[in-house]
PDB file of C-alpha atoms in Angstrom:
ATOM      1  CA  MET A 119     -31.583   8.418  38.370  1.00  0.00           C
ATOM      2  CA  LEU A 120     -33.175   5.075  37.423  1.00  0.00           C
ATOM      3  CA  LEU A 121     -35.512   6.870  35.027  1.00  0.00           C
ATOM      4  CA  ALA A 122     -32.538   8.541  33.331  1.00  0.00           C
ATOM      5  CA  VAL A 123     -30.800   5.209  32.893  1.00  0.00           C
ATOM      6  CA  VAL A 124     -33.923   3.669  31.441  1.00  0.00           C
ATOM      7  CA  GLN A 125     -34.367   6.600  29.069  1.00  0.00           C
ATOM      8  CA  VAL A 126     -30.780   6.365  27.848  1.00  0.00           C
ATOM      9  CA  GLY A 127     -31.143   2.635  27.397  1.00  0.00           C
ATOM     10  CA  CYS A 128     -34.321   3.086  25.427  1.00  0.00           C
ATOM     11  CA  ALA A 129     -32.730   5.706  23.219  1.00  0.00           C
ATOM     12  CA  THR A 130     -30.141   3.213  22.031  1.00  0.00           C
ATOM     13  CA  GLN A 131     -32.709   0.694  20.841  1.00  0.00           C
ATOM     14  CA  THR A 132     -33.721   0.515  17.212  1.00  0.00           C
ATOM     15  CA  ALA A 133     -37.014   2.258  16.562  1.00  0.00           C
ATOM     16  CA  PRO A 134     -39.849   0.087  15.222  1.00  0.00           C
ATOM     17  CA  GLY A 135     -39.716  -0.214  11.473  1.00  0.00           C
ATOM     18  CA  ARG A 136     -36.162   1.221  11.271  1.00  0.00           C
ATOM     19  CA  ALA A 137     -33.154  -0.804  10.139  1.00  0.00           C
ATOM     20  CA  ALA A 138     -30.233  -1.181  12.508  1.00  0.00           C
ATOM     21  CA  GLU A 139     -27.429   1.301  11.824  1.00  0.00           C
ATOM     22  CA  THR A 140     -24.470   0.132   9.782  1.00  0.00           C
ATOM     23  CA  PRO A 141     -21.339  -0.206  11.959  1.00  0.00           C
ATOM     24  CA  SER A 142     -19.178   2.889  11.713  1.00  0.00           C
ATOM     25  CA  ALA A 143     -15.554   3.068  10.600  1.00  0.00           C
ATOM     26  CA  HIS A 144     -14.612   2.828  14.286  1.00  0.00           C
ATOM     27  CA  SER A 145     -15.622  -0.870  14.261  1.00  0.00           C
ATOM     28  CA  ASP A 146     -13.378  -1.548  11.257  1.00  0.00           C
ATOM     29  CA  PRO A 147      -9.715  -1.521  12.395  1.00  0.00           C
ATOM     30  CA  ALA A 148      -8.325  -0.890   8.906  1.00  0.00           C
ATOM     31  CA  ALA A 149     -10.725   1.977   8.288  1.00  0.00           C
ATOM     32  CA  GLN A 150      -9.960   3.487  11.694  1.00  0.00           C
ATOM     33  CA  THR A 151      -6.225   3.273  11.040  1.00  0.00           C
ATOM     34  CA  SER A 152      -6.707   4.997   7.687  1.00  0.00           C
ATOM     35  CA  ARG A 153      -8.754   7.682   9.420  1.00  0.00           C
ATOM     36  CA  ASP A 154      -6.095   8.177  12.112  1.00  0.00           C
ATOM     37  CA  LEU A 155      -3.425   8.456   9.429  1.00  0.00           C
ATOM     38  CA  ASP A 156      -5.411  11.005   7.418  1.00  0.00           C
ATOM     39  CA  LEU A 157      -6.276  13.087  10.467  1.00  0.00           C
ATOM     40  CA  GLY A 158      -2.713  12.886  11.758  1.00  0.00           C
ATOM     41  CA  ARG A 159      -1.297  14.076   8.465  1.00  0.00           C
ATOM     42  CA  ALA A 160      -3.855  16.859   8.281  1.00  0.00           C
ATOM     43  CA  ALA A 161      -2.961  17.994  11.797  1.00  0.00           C
ATOM     44  CA  LEU A 162       0.731  17.862  10.907  1.00  0.00           C
ATOM     45  CA  GLY A 163       0.030  20.028   7.884  1.00  0.00           C
ATOM     46  CA  THR A 164      -1.705  22.671  10.003  1.00  0.00           C
ATOM     47  CA  GLY A 165       0.961  22.603  12.712  1.00  0.00           C
ATOM     48  CA  ASP A 166      -1.162  20.935  15.388  1.00  0.00           C
ATOM     49  CA  LEU A 167       1.671  18.658  16.446  1.00  0.00           C
ATOM     50  CA  THR A 168       0.026  17.305  19.587  1.00  0.00           C
ATOM     51  CA  ALA A 169      -3.032  16.110  17.688  1.00  0.00           C
ATOM     52  CA  ALA A 170      -0.789  14.794  14.916  1.00  0.00           C
ATOM     53  CA  THR A 171       1.314  12.657  17.236  1.00  0.00           C
ATOM     54  CA  ILE A 172      -1.746  11.260  19.024  1.00  0.00           C
ATOM     55  CA  ARG A 173      -3.413  10.184  15.778  1.00  0.00           C
ATOM     56  CA  LEU A 174      -0.236   8.906  14.173  1.00  0.00           C
ATOM     57  CA  ARG A 175       0.782   6.908  17.237  1.00  0.00           C
ATOM     58  CA  GLU A 176      -2.616   5.225  17.083  1.00  0.00           C
ATOM     59  CA  ALA A 177      -2.059   4.381  13.419  1.00  0.00           C
ATOM     60  CA  VAL A 178       1.396   2.942  14.156  1.00  0.00           C
ATOM     61  CA  ARG A 179       0.076   0.994  17.139  1.00  0.00           C
ATOM     62  CA  ALA A 180      -2.630  -0.555  14.985  1.00  0.00           C
ATOM     63  CA  GLN A 181      -0.394  -1.252  11.980  1.00  0.00           C
ATOM     64  CA  PRO A 182       3.315  -1.257  12.910  1.00  0.00           C
ATOM     65  CA  ASP A 183       4.301  -2.135   9.332  1.00  0.00           C
ATOM     66  CA  LEU A 184       2.579   0.914   7.803  1.00  0.00           C
ATOM     67  CA  PRO A 185       5.548   2.974   6.536  1.00  0.00           C
ATOM     68  CA  GLU A 186       3.650   6.190   5.824  1.00  0.00           C
ATOM     69  CA  ALA A 187       2.363   6.252   9.400  1.00  0.00           C
ATOM     70  CA  ARG A 188       5.826   5.826  10.890  1.00  0.00           C
ATOM     71  CA  GLU A 189       7.385   8.423   8.595  1.00  0.00           C
ATOM     72  CA  SER A 190       4.627  10.932   9.313  1.00  0.00           C
ATOM     73  CA  LEU A 191       4.977  10.291  13.047  1.00  0.00           C
ATOM     74  CA  ALA A 192       8.725  10.810  12.742  1.00  0.00           C
ATOM     75  CA  ARG A 193       8.136  14.149  11.017  1.00  0.00           C
ATOM     76  CA  ALA A 194       5.738  15.242  13.756  1.00  0.00           C
ATOM     77  CA  LEU A 195       8.212  14.256  16.468  1.00  0.00           C
ATOM     78  CA  TYR A 196      11.021  16.033  14.630  1.00  0.00           C
ATOM     79  CA  ALA A 197       8.928  19.190  14.394  1.00  0.00           C
ATOM     80  CA  MET A 198       8.297  18.965  18.147  1.00  0.00           C
ATOM     81  CA  GLY A 199      12.027  18.727  18.800  1.00  0.00           C
ATOM     82  CA  ASP A 200      11.920  15.069  19.832  1.00  0.00           C
ATOM     83  CA  LEU A 201      14.887  14.022  17.724  1.00  0.00           C
ATOM     84  CA  ASP A 202      15.417  10.731  19.545  1.00  0.00           C
ATOM     85  CA  GLY A 203      11.789   9.787  18.955  1.00  0.00           C
ATOM     86  CA  ALA A 204      12.031  10.672  15.282  1.00  0.00           C
ATOM     87  CA  VAL A 205      15.203   8.617  14.870  1.00  0.00           C
ATOM     88  CA  GLU A 206      13.595   5.658  16.637  1.00  0.00           C
ATOM     89  CA  GLU A 207      10.576   5.684  14.319  1.00  0.00           C
ATOM     90  CA  LEU A 208      12.689   6.024  11.188  1.00  0.00           C
ATOM     91  CA  ARG A 209      15.009   3.200  12.215  1.00  0.00           C
ATOM     92  CA  ALA A 210      11.973   1.004  12.862  1.00  0.00           C
ATOM     93  CA  LEU A 211      10.627   1.862   9.408  1.00  0.00           C
ATOM     94  CA  LEU A 212      13.946   1.107   7.703  1.00  0.00           C
ATOM     95  CA  GLY A 213      14.230  -2.158   9.602  1.00  0.00           C
ATOM     96  CA  ARG A 214      11.125  -3.248   7.726  1.00  0.00           C
ATOM     97  CA  GLN A 215      11.744  -1.374   4.439  1.00  0.00           C
ATOM     98  CA  PRO A 216      15.473  -0.753   3.883  1.00  0.00           C
ATOM     99  CA  ASP A 217      14.776   0.564   0.360  1.00  0.00           C
ATOM    100  CA  ALA A 218      12.781   3.550   1.669  1.00  0.00           C
ATOM    101  CA  VAL A 219      15.195   6.216   0.428  1.00  0.00           C
ATOM    102  CA  ARG A 220      13.088   9.203   1.476  1.00  0.00           C
ATOM    103  CA  ALA A 221      12.842   7.907   5.038  1.00  0.00           C
ATOM    104  CA  ARG A 222      16.587   7.188   5.102  1.00  0.00           C
ATOM    105  CA  SER A 223      17.311  10.711   3.880  1.00  0.00           C
ATOM    106  CA  PHE A 224      15.092  12.135   6.607  1.00  0.00           C
ATOM    107  CA  LEU A 225      16.838   9.920   9.161  1.00  0.00           C
ATOM    108  CA  ALA A 226      20.112  11.523   8.064  1.00  0.00           C
ATOM    109  CA  THR A 227      18.534  14.959   8.588  1.00  0.00           C
ATOM    110  CA  ALA A 228      17.463  14.019  12.118  1.00  0.00           C
ATOM    111  CA  LEU A 229      20.928  12.634  12.887  1.00  0.00           C
ATOM    112  CA  MET A 230      22.494  15.840  11.599  1.00  0.00           C
ATOM    113  CA  ALA A 231      20.210  17.808  13.923  1.00  0.00           C
ATOM    114  CA  LYS A 232      21.516  15.617  16.758  1.00  0.00           C
ATOM    115  CA  GLN A 233      25.065  16.336  15.529  1.00  0.00           C
ATOM    116  CA  ASP A 234      25.689  12.615  15.207  1.00  0.00           C
ATOM    117  CA  TRP A 235      27.890  13.145  12.185  1.00  0.00           C
ATOM    118  CA  PRO A 236      29.245   9.585  11.736  1.00  0.00           C
ATOM    119  CA  ALA A 237      25.741   8.080  11.793  1.00  0.00           C
ATOM    120  CA  ALA A 238      24.408  10.792   9.469  1.00  0.00           C
ATOM    121  CA  ARG A 239      27.233  10.145   7.034  1.00  0.00           C
ATOM    122  CA  ARG A 240      26.530   6.424   6.963  1.00  0.00           C
ATOM    123  CA  GLN A 241      22.916   7.082   6.092  1.00  0.00           C
ATOM    124  CA  LEU A 242      23.761   9.645   3.412  1.00  0.00           C
ATOM    125  CA  ASP A 243      26.363   7.355   1.855  1.00  0.00           C
ATOM    126  CA  GLU A 244      23.646   4.730   1.578  1.00  0.00           C
ATOM    127  CA  VAL A 245      21.135   7.218   0.148  1.00  0.00           C
ATOM    128  CA  VAL A 246      23.439   8.363  -2.660  1.00  0.00           C
ATOM    129  CA  ARG A 247      24.402   4.760  -3.359  1.00  0.00           C
ATOM    130  CA  ARG A 248      20.763   3.824  -3.793  1.00  0.00           C
ATOM    131  CA  GLN A 249      19.693   7.036  -5.547  1.00  0.00           C
ATOM    132  CA  PRO A 250      22.732   8.807  -7.046  1.00  0.00           C
ATOM    133  CA  ASP A 251      20.763  11.713  -8.541  1.00  0.00           C
ATOM    134  CA  LEU A 252      19.250  12.900  -5.261  1.00  0.00           C
ATOM    135  CA  VAL A 253      20.749  16.393  -5.188  1.00  0.00           C
ATOM    136  CA  GLU A 254      19.982  17.334  -1.596  1.00  0.00           C
ATOM    137  CA  ALA A 255      21.529  14.109  -0.295  1.00  0.00           C
ATOM    138  CA  HIS A 256      24.826  15.015  -1.981  1.00  0.00           C
ATOM    139  CA  TYR A 257      24.539  18.519  -0.539  1.00  0.00           C
ATOM    140  CA  SER A 258      23.917  17.246   2.994  1.00  0.00           C
ATOM    141  CA  LEU A 259      26.780  14.781   2.595  1.00  0.00           C
ATOM    142  CA  GLY A 260      29.037  17.698   1.667  1.00  0.00           C
ATOM    143  CA  LEU A 261      28.078  19.515   4.865  1.00  0.00           C
ATOM    144  CA  VAL A 262      28.681  16.420   6.981  1.00  0.00           C
ATOM    145  CA  ARG A 263      32.031  15.701   5.351  1.00  0.00           C
ATOM    146  CA  TYR A 264      33.167  19.275   5.932  1.00  0.00           C
ATOM    147  CA  THR A 265      32.078  19.088   9.583  1.00  0.00           C
ATOM    148  CA  GLN A 266      34.223  15.961   9.888  1.00  0.00           C
ATOM    149  CA  SER A 267      37.205  17.884   8.405  1.00  0.00           C
ATOM    150  CA  ASP A 268      37.052  15.830   5.223  1.00  0.00           C
ATOM    151  CA  THR A 269      37.597  18.778   2.886  1.00  0.00           C
ATOM    152  CA  ALA A 270      38.345  16.619  -0.163  1.00  0.00           C
ATOM    153  CA  GLY A 271      35.116  14.682   0.385  1.00  0.00           C
ATOM    154  CA  ALA A 272      33.154  17.899   0.890  1.00  0.00           C
ATOM    155  CA  ILE A 273      34.507  19.354  -2.367  1.00  0.00           C
ATOM    156  CA  ASP A 274      33.535  16.181  -4.209  1.00  0.00           C
ATOM    157  CA  SER A 275      30.002  16.209  -2.737  1.00  0.00           C
ATOM    158  CA  PHE A 276      29.351  19.859  -3.607  1.00  0.00           C
ATOM    159  CA  ARG A 277      30.620  19.229  -7.128  1.00  0.00           C
ATOM    160  CA  GLN A 278      28.270  16.261  -7.373  1.00  0.00           C
ATOM    161  CA  VAL A 279      25.450  18.671  -6.526  1.00  0.00           C
ATOM    162  CA  LEU A 280      26.526  21.163  -9.168  1.00  0.00           C
ATOM    163  CA  ALA A 281      26.891  18.460 -11.810  1.00  0.00           C
ATOM    164  CA  ARG A 282      23.181  17.775 -11.331  1.00  0.00           C
ATOM    165  CA  SER A 283      21.971  21.278 -10.437  1.00  0.00           C
ATOM    166  CA  PRO A 284      24.356  23.918 -11.870  1.00  0.00           C
ATOM    167  CA  ASP A 285      22.477  26.870 -10.340  1.00  0.00           C
ATOM    168  CA  HIS A 286      22.427  25.503  -6.783  1.00  0.00           C
ATOM    169  CA  ALA A 287      23.514  28.713  -5.028  1.00  0.00           C
ATOM    170  CA  ASP A 288      24.245  27.142  -1.633  1.00  0.00           C
ATOM    171  CA  ALA A 289      26.401  24.430  -3.203  1.00  0.00           C
ATOM    172  CA  HIS A 290      28.446  27.060  -5.078  1.00  0.00           C
ATOM    173  CA  TYR A 291      28.807  29.084  -1.888  1.00  0.00           C
ATOM    174  CA  ASN A 292      29.819  26.194   0.353  1.00  0.00           C
ATOM    175  CA  LEU A 293      32.171  24.825  -2.266  1.00  0.00           C
ATOM    176  CA  ALA A 294      33.780  28.274  -2.402  1.00  0.00           C
ATOM    177  CA  LEU A 295      34.201  28.305   1.380  1.00  0.00           C
ATOM    178  CA  VAL A 296      35.889  24.898   1.387  1.00  0.00           C
ATOM    179  CA  LEU A 297      38.170  25.932  -1.477  1.00  0.00           C
ATOM    180  CA  LYS A 298      39.008  29.103   0.430  1.00  0.00           C
ATOM    181  CA  VAL A 299      40.060  27.282   3.594  1.00  0.00           C
ATOM    182  CA  THR A 300      42.174  24.905   1.517  1.00  0.00           C
ATOM    183  CA  HIS A 301      43.980  27.940  -0.002  1.00  0.00           C
ATOM    184  CA  ARG A 302      42.620  27.512  -3.518  1.00  0.00           C
ATOM    185  CA  ASP A 303      41.761  31.171  -3.774  1.00  0.00           C
ATOM    186  CA  ALA A 304      41.281  31.462  -7.525  1.00  0.00           C
ATOM    187  CA  ASP A 305      38.882  28.532  -7.611  1.00  0.00           C
ATOM    188  CA  ALA A 306      37.106  29.903  -4.542  1.00  0.00           C
ATOM    189  CA  THR A 307      36.580  33.299  -6.184  1.00  0.00           C
ATOM    190  CA  SER A 308      35.097  31.625  -9.244  1.00  0.00           C
ATOM    191  CA  GLU A 309      32.614  29.725  -7.060  1.00  0.00           C
ATOM    192  CA  PHE A 310      31.718  32.842  -5.052  1.00  0.00           C
ATOM    193  CA  LEU A 311      30.912  34.612  -8.318  1.00  0.00           C
ATOM    194  CA  ALA A 312      28.802  31.654  -9.448  1.00  0.00           C
ATOM    195  CA  ALA A 313      26.986  31.699  -6.116  1.00  0.00           C
ATOM    196  CA  ALA A 314      26.279  35.425  -6.495  1.00  0.00           C
ATOM    197  CA  ARG A 315      24.947  34.893 -10.022  1.00  0.00           C
ATOM    198  CA  SER A 316      22.716  32.124  -8.687  1.00  0.00           C
ATOM    199  CA  GLY A 317      21.234  34.451  -6.088  1.00  0.00           C
ATOM    200  CA  HIS A 318      23.199  33.803  -2.891  1.00  0.00           C
ATOM    201  CA  ALA A 319      22.933  37.006  -0.870  1.00  0.00           C
ATOM    202  CA  GLY A 320      26.252  36.704   0.973  1.00  0.00           C
ATOM    203  CA  ALA A 321      28.440  35.597  -1.894  1.00  0.00           C
ATOM    204  CA  GLN A 322      29.083  39.039  -3.354  1.00  0.00           C
ATOM    205  CA  PHE A 323      30.943  40.078  -0.201  1.00  0.00           C
ATOM    206  CA  PHE A 324      33.573  37.430  -0.907  1.00  0.00           C
ATOM    207  CA  ALA A 325      33.513  37.806  -4.666  1.00  0.00           C
ATOM    208  CA  GLY A 326      34.573  41.468  -4.414  1.00  0.00           C
TER     209      GLY A 326
END
């Protein structure tokens, strides 16, 4: 056993005439954090969520103010079904960078998945205030407003979508549904037809 220890110890010494090795990235905290972030994102991209969360948690632990690490970790947690964890990371990110519209939009998505409609609506209202041309934020806001029985608000949101993206099939379809339940049948039929023209598979059933 002593011989083995001595041999291992000798193996770690620098050979005569050979320069000492340059310290690896592991001895450089910034480089290691960058490596953890890259590997975490790569694992997230391939669906290896366990590896992704391990690497990304390390990146966040090392640099809590690194927004891309927190957002990527939130996406990994969301994909794993840990909605509370995703919301926590996104709120921490926005506490440091309130102008991060993409992160705020994703926070709204996570809150919608939790069916926390009031909180999701607050986030979406803020997203469209900060970035009025973000089509999918208006669309999500329409869904949330309808879920809250705000049919007038839902109609306005879906029309905001269509003003920016006239061929948005889902917006036409959902607008038609809201118009239908509010007894505006002629307008609903027109939107069902527009949805069918835009490629919505179920719209033709209602369009007749």
